[in-house]
PDB file of C-alpha atoms in Angstrom:
ATOM      1  CA  MET A 372      -9.344  41.396  33.662  1.00 92.00           C
ATOM      2  CA  LEU A 373     -10.715  43.379  30.742  1.00 96.00           C
ATOM      3  CA  GLU A 374     -10.414  47.144  31.091  1.00 97.00           C
ATOM      4  CA  HIS A 375     -11.854  49.612  28.584  1.00 97.00           C
ATOM      5  CA  PHE A 376     -10.663  53.203  28.876  1.00 97.00           C
ATOM      6  CA  ASN A 377     -12.954  55.623  27.065  1.00 96.00           C
ATOM      7  CA  ASN A 378     -11.666  59.005  25.859  1.00 96.00           C
ATOM      8  CA  ALA A 379      -8.094  57.967  26.695  1.00 97.00           C
ATOM      9  CA  VAL A 380      -6.742  59.174  23.336  1.00 97.00           C
ATOM     10  CA  THR A 381      -7.563  62.644  22.012  1.00 97.00           C
ATOM     11  CA  ASP A 382      -8.761  63.395  18.480  1.00 97.00           C
ATOM     12  CA  LYS A 383      -5.437  65.100  17.793  1.00 97.00           C
ATOM     13  CA  GLN A 384      -3.516  62.034  18.963  1.00 97.00           C
ATOM     14  CA  LEU A 385      -5.708  59.753  16.847  1.00 98.00           C
ATOM     15  CA  ASP A 386      -5.181  61.889  13.743  1.00 98.00           C
ATOM     16  CA  PHE A 387      -1.455  61.677  14.420  1.00 97.00           C
ATOM     17  CA  LEU A 388      -1.548  57.873  14.799  1.00 98.00           C
ATOM     18  CA  ILE A 389      -3.658  57.383  11.665  1.00 98.00           C
ATOM     19  CA  ASN A 390      -1.331  59.602   9.624  1.00 97.00           C
ATOM     20  CA  GLU A 391       1.712  57.755  10.941  1.00 97.00           C
ATOM     21  CA  PHE A 392       0.029  54.418  10.199  1.00 97.00           C
ATOM     22  CA  GLU A 393      -0.646  55.366   6.571  1.00 96.00           C
ATOM     23  CA  SER A 394       2.808  56.894   6.186  1.00 95.00           C
ATOM     24  CA  LEU A 395       4.475  53.708   7.387  1.00 95.00           C
ATOM     25  CA  ARG A 396       2.293  51.540   5.154  1.00 94.00           C
ATOM     26  CA  SER A 397       3.328  53.595   2.131  1.00 95.00           C
ATOM     27  CA  SER A 398       7.020  53.167   2.854  1.00 95.00           C
ATOM     28  CA  VAL A 399       7.383  49.828   4.630  1.00 94.00           C
ATOM     29  CA  ASP A 400       6.148  46.320   3.906  1.00 92.00           C
ATOM     30  CA  PHE A 401       3.956  44.998   6.738  1.00 95.00           C
ATOM     31  CA  SER A 402       5.813  41.732   6.360  1.00 92.00           C
ATOM     32  CA  ASP A 403       4.787  40.070   9.642  1.00 95.00           C
ATOM     33  CA  ARG A 404       1.704  38.204   8.401  1.00 96.00           C
ATOM     34  CA  TYR A 405      -0.563  35.528   9.829  1.00 94.00           C
ATOM     35  CA  PHE A 406      -2.474  33.128   7.594  1.00 95.00           C
ATOM     36  CA  ASP A 407      -5.231  30.658   8.417  1.00 90.00           C
ATOM     37  CA  GLY A 408      -4.641  28.197   5.612  1.00 91.00           C
ATOM     38  CA  GLN A 409      -4.552  30.395   2.503  1.00 94.00           C
ATOM     39  CA  THR A 410      -6.527  33.230   4.110  1.00 94.00           C
ATOM     40  CA  LEU A 411      -4.602  36.306   5.208  1.00 96.00           C
ATOM     41  CA  MET A 412      -5.841  37.203   8.681  1.00 96.00           C
ATOM     42  CA  TRP A 413      -3.621  40.153   9.560  1.00 97.00           C
ATOM     43  CA  GLU A 414      -0.375  41.889   8.774  1.00 97.00           C
ATOM     44  CA  ARG A 415       1.657  44.112  11.029  1.00 97.00           C
ATOM     45  CA  VAL A 416       4.924  45.956  11.487  1.00 97.00           C
ATOM     46  CA  ALA A 417       6.964  46.729  14.601  1.00 96.00           C
ATOM     47  CA  VAL A 418       7.081  50.496  14.972  1.00 96.00           C
ATOM     48  CA  ASN A 419      10.245  50.292  17.102  1.00 94.00           C
ATOM     49  CA  LYS A 420      12.422  49.378  14.128  1.00 91.00           C
ATOM     50  CA  TYR A 421      11.445  52.351  11.978  1.00 93.00           C
ATOM     51  CA  ASN A 422      10.390  55.069  14.393  1.00 93.00           C
ATOM     52  CA  PRO A 423      11.505  54.695  18.033  1.00 93.00           C
ATOM     53  CA  ALA A 424      10.182  58.166  18.846  1.00 95.00           C
ATOM     54  CA  LEU A 425       6.702  57.141  17.682  1.00 96.00           C
ATOM     55  CA  ARG A 426       6.963  53.992  19.826  1.00 95.00           C
ATOM     56  CA  ASN A 427       7.689  56.154  22.872  1.00 95.00           C
ATOM     57  CA  ILE A 428       4.688  58.390  22.139  1.00 96.00           C
ATOM     58  CA  VAL A 429       2.384  55.364  21.938  1.00 97.00           C
ATOM     59  CA  LEU A 430       3.773  53.917  25.171  1.00 96.00           C
ATOM     60  CA  GLN A 431       2.991  57.233  26.873  1.00 96.00           C
ATOM     61  CA  MET A 432      -0.615  56.877  25.684  1.00 97.00           C
ATOM     62  CA  PHE A 433      -0.812  53.385  27.162  1.00 97.00           C
ATOM     63  CA  ASN A 434       0.829  54.584  30.366  1.00 96.00           C
ATOM     64  CA  SER A 435      -1.848  57.261  30.723  1.00 94.00           C
ATOM     65  CA  THR A 436      -4.154  54.409  31.809  1.00 93.00           C
ATOM     66  CA  GLY A 437      -1.976  53.718  34.849  1.00 92.00           C
ATOM     67  CA  ALA A 438       0.345  51.243  33.154  1.00 91.00           C
ATOM     68  CA  ASN A 439       4.076  51.489  33.622  1.00 90.00           C
ATOM     69  CA  LEU A 440       5.406  50.055  30.392  1.00 93.00           C
ATOM     70  CA  ALA A 441       9.136  49.971  29.818  1.00 90.00           C
ATOM     71  CA  ALA A 442      10.618  51.913  26.923  1.00 90.00           C
ATOM     72  CA  THR A 443      11.804  48.599  25.465  1.00 91.00           C
ATOM     73  CA  GLU A 444       8.278  47.259  24.816  1.00 94.00           C
ATOM     74  CA  THR A 445       7.364  46.604  21.177  1.00 94.00           C
ATOM     75  CA  VAL A 446       4.528  48.532  19.549  1.00 97.00           C
ATOM     76  CA  PHE A 447       2.853  47.251  16.384  1.00 97.00           C
ATOM     77  CA  PHE A 448       0.695  48.827  13.705  1.00 98.00           C
ATOM     78  CA  VAL A 449      -1.788  46.121  12.636  1.00 98.00           C
ATOM     79  CA  ARG A 450      -4.183  45.791   9.720  1.00 98.00           C
ATOM     80  CA  CYS A 451      -6.623  42.921  10.256  1.00 98.00           C
ATOM     81  CA  TYR A 452      -8.442  41.570   7.195  1.00 98.00           C
ATOM     82  CA  ASN A 453     -10.424  38.776   8.838  1.00 96.00           C
ATOM     83  CA  PRO A 454     -11.626  38.167  12.402  1.00 95.00           C
ATOM     84  CA  THR A 455      -9.403  35.851  14.395  1.00 90.00           C
ATOM     85  CA  ALA A 456     -11.099  33.060  16.327  1.00 87.00           C
ATOM     86  CA  ILE A 457     -10.612  32.618  20.082  1.00 89.00           C
ATOM     87  CA  HIS A 458      -6.941  32.551  21.092  1.00 89.00           C
ATOM     88  CA  VAL A 459      -4.430  33.650  23.718  1.00 89.00           C
ATOM     89  CA  ASP A 460      -1.531  36.067  23.223  1.00 89.00           C
ATOM     90  CA  VAL A 461       1.119  34.090  25.103  1.00 82.00           C
ATOM     91  CA  ASP A 462       2.469  30.567  24.936  1.00 66.00           C
ATOM     92  CA  ASP A 463       3.807  30.259  28.480  1.00 67.00           C
ATOM     93  CA  THR A 464       2.941  31.340  32.012  1.00 62.00           C
ATOM     94  CA  SER A 465       4.770  34.678  31.911  1.00 66.00           C
ATOM     95  CA  PRO A 466       2.785  37.740  33.015  1.00 73.00           C
ATOM     96  CA  GLY A 467       1.820  40.538  30.694  1.00 90.00           C
ATOM     97  CA  HIS A 468      -1.042  42.453  29.134  1.00 93.00           C
ATOM     98  CA  THR A 469      -2.389  43.180  25.687  1.00 95.00           C
ATOM     99  CA  TYR A 470      -3.007  46.864  24.927  1.00 97.00           C
ATOM    100  CA  MET A 471      -4.935  48.073  21.883  1.00 98.00           C
ATOM    101  CA  ILE A 472      -5.857  51.460  20.422  1.00 98.00           C
ATOM    102  CA  PRO A 473      -8.536  51.093  17.712  1.00 98.00           C
ATOM    103  CA  LEU A 474      -7.925  53.161  14.582  1.00 98.00           C
ATOM    104  CA  THR A 475     -11.139  51.910  12.999  1.00 98.00           C
ATOM    105  CA  PHE A 476     -14.155  53.189  14.876  1.00 98.00           C
ATOM    106  CA  ASN A 477     -17.403  51.243  14.960  1.00 97.00           C
ATOM    107  CA  THR A 478     -19.351  50.227  18.075  1.00 96.00           C
ATOM    108  CA  ASP A 479     -20.408  47.033  16.286  1.00 96.00           C
ATOM    109  CA  ILE A 480     -16.751  45.925  16.267  1.00 97.00           C
ATOM    110  CA  LYS A 481     -16.063  44.270  19.597  1.00 97.00           C
ATOM    111  CA  THR A 482     -13.133  42.646  21.347  1.00 97.00           C
ATOM    112  CA  VAL A 483     -14.619  39.851  23.444  1.00 96.00           C
ATOM    113  CA  VAL A 484     -12.608  38.678  26.459  1.00 96.00           C
ATOM    114  CA  PHE A 485     -13.206  35.645  28.653  1.00 94.00           C
ATOM    115  CA  LYS A 486     -12.160  35.057  32.263  1.00 90.00           C
ATOM    116  CA  ASN A 487     -10.465  31.808  31.283  1.00 83.00           C
ATOM    117  CA  ASN A 488      -6.688  32.228  31.736  1.00 80.00           C
ATOM    118  CA  THR A 489      -4.603  29.579  30.034  1.00 79.00           C
ATOM    119  CA  THR A 490      -1.346  28.730  28.323  1.00 74.00           C
ATOM    120  CA  LEU A 491      -1.291  27.892  24.630  1.00 73.00           C
ATOM    121  CA  ALA A 492      -0.937  24.171  25.366  1.00 76.00           C
ATOM    122  CA  GLU A 493      -3.899  24.200  27.774  1.00 79.00           C
ATOM    123  CA  PHE A 494      -5.934  26.205  25.263  1.00 76.00           C
ATOM    124  CA  LYS A 495      -5.355  23.574  22.570  1.00 77.00           C
ATOM    125  CA  GLN A 496      -6.470  20.859  25.007  1.00 81.00           C
ATOM    126  CA  LEU A 497      -9.673  22.788  25.737  1.00 77.00           C
ATOM    127  CA  ILE A 498     -10.433  23.063  22.016  1.00 73.00           C
ATOM    128  CA  SER A 499      -9.789  19.348  21.548  1.00 78.00           C
ATOM    129  CA  ARG A 500     -12.089  18.360  24.432  1.00 76.00           C
ATOM    130  CA  HIS A 501     -14.929  20.573  23.211  1.00 72.00           C
ATOM    131  CA  SER A 502     -14.572  19.087  19.712  1.00 71.00           C
ATOM    132  CA  LYS A 503     -15.122  15.570  21.076  1.00 68.00           C
ATOM    133  CA  ILE A 504     -17.677  16.174  23.827  1.00 65.00           C
ATOM    134  CA  PRO A 505     -19.193  19.674  23.713  1.00 68.00           C
ATOM    135  CA  PHE A 506     -19.463  21.439  27.061  1.00 74.00           C
ATOM    136  CA  LYS A 507     -22.748  22.723  28.414  1.00 75.00           C
ATOM    137  CA  PRO A 508     -23.428  26.374  27.436  1.00 78.00           C
ATOM    138  CA  LYS A 509     -23.270  28.973  30.237  1.00 81.00           C
ATOM    139  CA  HIS A 510     -24.818  31.869  28.304  1.00 82.00           C
ATOM    140  CA  ASN A 511     -25.946  32.830  24.794  1.00 85.00           C
ATOM    141  CA  LEU A 512     -23.221  35.261  23.751  1.00 88.00           C
ATOM    142  CA  SER A 513     -23.229  33.881  20.199  1.00 85.00           C
ATOM    143  CA  GLU A 514     -26.873  34.954  19.864  1.00 88.00           C
ATOM    144  CA  THR A 515     -26.077  38.593  20.661  1.00 91.00           C
ATOM    145  CA  ILE A 516     -22.638  39.061  19.048  1.00 91.00           C
ATOM    146  CA  ASN A 517     -21.652  37.474  15.738  1.00 89.00           C
ATOM    147  CA  MET A 518     -18.960  34.978  16.712  1.00 88.00           C
ATOM    148  CA  ASP A 519     -19.624  32.331  14.045  1.00 86.00           C
ATOM    149  CA  HIS A 520     -15.990  32.444  12.922  1.00 88.00           C
ATOM    150  CA  CYS A 521     -15.002  30.984  16.307  1.00 82.00           C
ATOM    151  CA  TRP A 522     -16.903  27.724  16.004  1.00 74.00           C
ATOM    152  CA  GLY A 523     -18.976  26.262  13.203  1.00 66.00           C
ATOM    153  CA  ALA A 524     -21.060  23.872  15.296  1.00 66.00           C
ATOM    154  CA  LYS A 525     -23.532  24.171  18.174  1.00 71.00           C
ATOM    155  CA  PRO A 526     -23.025  24.840  20.964  1.00 71.00           C
ATOM    156  CA  ASN A 527     -20.597  27.566  19.965  1.00 81.00           C
ATOM    157  CA  ILE A 528     -17.526  27.303  22.176  1.00 83.00           C
ATOM    158  CA  VAL A 529     -17.832  31.000  23.102  1.00 87.00           C
ATOM    159  CA  ASP A 530     -21.053  30.110  24.963  1.00 88.00           C
ATOM    160  CA  VAL A 531     -19.264  27.662  27.254  1.00 86.00           C
ATOM    161  CA  LEU A 532     -16.447  30.005  28.268  1.00 89.00           C
ATOM    162  CA  GLU A 533     -16.830  32.342  31.239  1.00 89.00           C
ATOM    163  CA  LEU A 534     -17.362  35.828  29.865  1.00 92.00           C
ATOM    164  CA  ASP A 535     -15.306  38.697  31.298  1.00 96.00           C
ATOM    165  CA  GLY A 536     -16.842  41.294  28.990  1.00 95.00           C
ATOM    166  CA  TYR A 537     -16.433  43.002  25.653  1.00 96.00           C
ATOM    167  CA  ALA A 538     -15.072  46.357  24.508  1.00 97.00           C
ATOM    168  CA  GLU A 539     -16.603  48.275  21.625  1.00 97.00           C
ATOM    169  CA  TRP A 540     -14.217  49.954  19.206  1.00 98.00           C
ATOM    170  CA  THR A 541     -15.097  53.494  20.139  1.00 97.00           C
ATOM    171  CA  LYS A 542     -13.076  56.524  19.082  1.00 98.00           C
ATOM    172  CA  GLY A 543     -10.376  57.427  21.589  1.00 98.00           C
ATOM    173  CA  SER A 544     -10.521  54.200  23.587  1.00 98.00           C
ATOM    174  CA  ILE A 545      -7.762  51.935  24.898  1.00 98.00           C
ATOM    175  CA  ILE A 546      -8.448  48.241  25.503  1.00 98.00           C
ATOM    176  CA  LYS A 547      -6.422  46.213  28.023  1.00 97.00           C
ATOM    177  CA  PHE A 548      -6.548  42.607  29.245  1.00 96.00           C
ATOM    178  CA  LEU A 549      -4.220  39.824  30.385  1.00 93.00           C
ATOM    179  CA  ARG A 550      -2.331  38.107  27.588  1.00 92.00           C
ATOM    180  CA  GLN A 551      -3.356  34.728  29.036  1.00 90.00           C
ATOM    181  CA  GLN A 552      -7.058  35.499  28.762  1.00 92.00           C
ATOM    182  CA  ILE A 553      -8.908  33.779  25.936  1.00 92.00           C
ATOM    183  CA  HIS A 554     -10.314  36.418  23.605  1.00 94.00           C
ATOM    184  CA  SER A 555     -11.599  37.049  20.108  1.00 95.00           C
ATOM    185  CA  SER A 556     -12.841  39.699  17.739  1.00 96.00           C
ATOM    186  CA  SER A 557     -16.458  39.850  16.722  1.00 95.00           C
ATOM    187  CA  ASN A 558     -17.033  39.118  13.032  1.00 95.00           C
ATOM    188  CA  PHE A 559     -16.499  42.616  11.633  1.00 96.00           C
ATOM    189  CA  LYS A 560     -16.702  41.319   8.050  1.00 95.00           C
ATOM    190  CA  THR A 561     -20.488  41.132   8.395  1.00 94.00           C
ATOM    191  CA  LEU A 562     -20.422  44.945   8.712  1.00 95.00           C
ATOM    192  CA  GLY A 563     -19.108  45.277   5.166  1.00 96.00           C
ATOM    193  CA  LEU A 564     -15.623  46.316   6.308  1.00 97.00           C
ATOM    194  CA  GLU A 565     -12.608  45.294   4.245  1.00 97.00           C
ATOM    195  CA  TYR A 566     -10.287  45.538   7.258  1.00 98.00           C
ATOM    196  CA  LYS A 567      -9.770  47.159  10.647  1.00 98.00           C
ATOM    197  CA  ASP A 568      -6.654  48.960  11.895  1.00 98.00           C
ATOM    198  CA  TYR A 569      -5.252  49.251  15.390  1.00 98.00           C
ATOM    199  CA  VAL A 570      -2.167  49.873  17.510  1.00 98.00           C
ATOM    200  CA  LEU A 571      -1.003  46.888  19.559  1.00 97.00           C
ATOM    201  CA  CYS A 572       1.388  46.154  22.409  1.00 96.00           C
ATOM    202  CA  HIS A 573       1.930  42.793  24.124  1.00 93.00           C
ATOM    203  CA  SER A 574       3.624  43.915  27.309  1.00 92.00           C
ATOM    204  CA  SER A 575       6.022  41.869  29.410  1.00 85.00           C
ATOM    205  CA  LYS A 576       4.237  42.820  32.650  1.00 80.00           C
TER     206      LYS A 576
END
C-alpha cells in the first residue's frame, strides 16, 4: 500500500542530505548505472560503503514513519535522468518496502503506484499479454498524468492497472510502498528538468 508522509523530514535535515549528496557526487563515481538501450536512466551509489554514519541517519528518518529498518539496510543516493516505465523493485516473493526521500521538489513530479503486486516474471507476462491483446481500460490516469513513457500505444497500460495512488514530490516528504507493487514515475522531463535526485532504500521487510 502506498503511504505518503508529509513533513516527515525537516528543512535542516533536507539541507544536510542535499549537501551530503553533492559532496559524495564530487568525490565518488555513481558507478551503479541503469541504461535503457543507449539511454542512461539513472545512476546511484550505496551510501553504506562510504559513510555508514550517514546511512544510519537516513534510516532514522525512515524509521520516524513507524518503520523498523535494520542497521544493515542499504541506502542509495540516486540521480535519475529519465523517467522509468512501470516496474517492480523485487524479482522474487520476498517481503519488503521501497522508501524514498525526494531531494528535487516539484508537485508535478509524481510517483504512481498500482495495487497490482507481482514478481518480476509475472510482471513480464503481464506486459507480454497486453502487447498482444490489450486489456480494457479501468480509468483514464494517462489523461491526467503524463505517463507516455510507459506505453506508446492506446490503451496505455497504466489505464488497465488498478491504481493505488500517487505521491507528489513535496519538500520534506517520505514515500513508501511494497517492493512488489507495480509503479512508475511521471514523465518529469516534460517539466524541463534535466534530472531529479532522491534518497532510496529497498528494505528487506
